[in-house]
């Protein structure tokens, strides 16, 4: 879900009420293609930031775990 929200690859966007969960035009927080960056993200808290936002997203949208 991280990659889809920070690095969209489609020309169509989400519905307007969900736009706050997308980070179009922002630099990605983690380079998911780099093992070293993923490990650093765990250590420096970037991964925790993504997890917390995902929890807020799931709570607000009513998504169940594993439904993504």
C-alpha atoms as one frame of an Amber mdcrd trajectory, in Angstrom:
protein
   0.000   0.000   0.000   2.899   2.385   0.717   4.166   2.281  -2.833   0.692
   2.851  -4.297   0.021   5.896  -2.101   3.443   7.515  -2.514   4.345   6.380
  -6.021   1.142   6.098  -8.071   1.554   4.602 -11.524  -1.915   5.139 -12.913
  -3.385   8.113 -14.687  -6.620   7.936 -12.731  -6.653   9.194  -9.166  -8.554
   8.309  -6.049 -11.931   9.758  -5.168 -11.674  13.224  -3.632 -12.540  12.104
  -0.081  -9.463   9.846  -0.074  -6.978  12.349  -1.517  -5.459  13.088   1.896
  -4.051   9.556   1.970  -2.092  10.025  -1.257   1.215  11.792  -1.586   1.295
  12.770  -5.250   4.397  14.732  -6.120   6.061  14.118  -2.756   9.382  12.412
  -2.509   9.052   8.825  -1.293   9.938   8.112   2.313  11.610   4.767   1.620
  13.381   3.482  -1.459  11.676   0.100  -1.468  14.170  -1.156  -4.065  17.078
  -0.663  -1.661  17.558  -3.216   1.115  19.904  -0.803   2.921  17.344   2.013
   2.852  14.610  -0.269   4.185  16.864  -1.284   7.093  17.746   2.374   7.762
  14.030   3.273   7.662  13.366   0.745  10.407  16.128   2.256  12.543  15.344
   5.931  11.997  11.559   5.757  12.360  10.456   6.290   8.777   8.831   2.867
   8.627   6.930   3.567  11.849   5.565   6.773  10.273   4.195   4.749   7.362
   2.695   2.121   9.670   0.964   4.758  11.799  -0.518   6.475   8.744  -1.717
   3.122   7.438  -3.427   2.386  10.773  -5.187   5.769  10.626  -6.218   5.074
   7.026  -7.677   1.684   7.915  -9.548   3.065  10.914 -11.000   6.034   9.036
 -11.963   4.105   5.905 -13.180   1.001   7.720 -10.789  -1.316   5.869 -10.124
  -4.628   7.554  -6.600  -5.987   7.931  -5.625  -8.017   4.898  -8.260  -6.396
   2.689  -5.766  -4.302   0.773
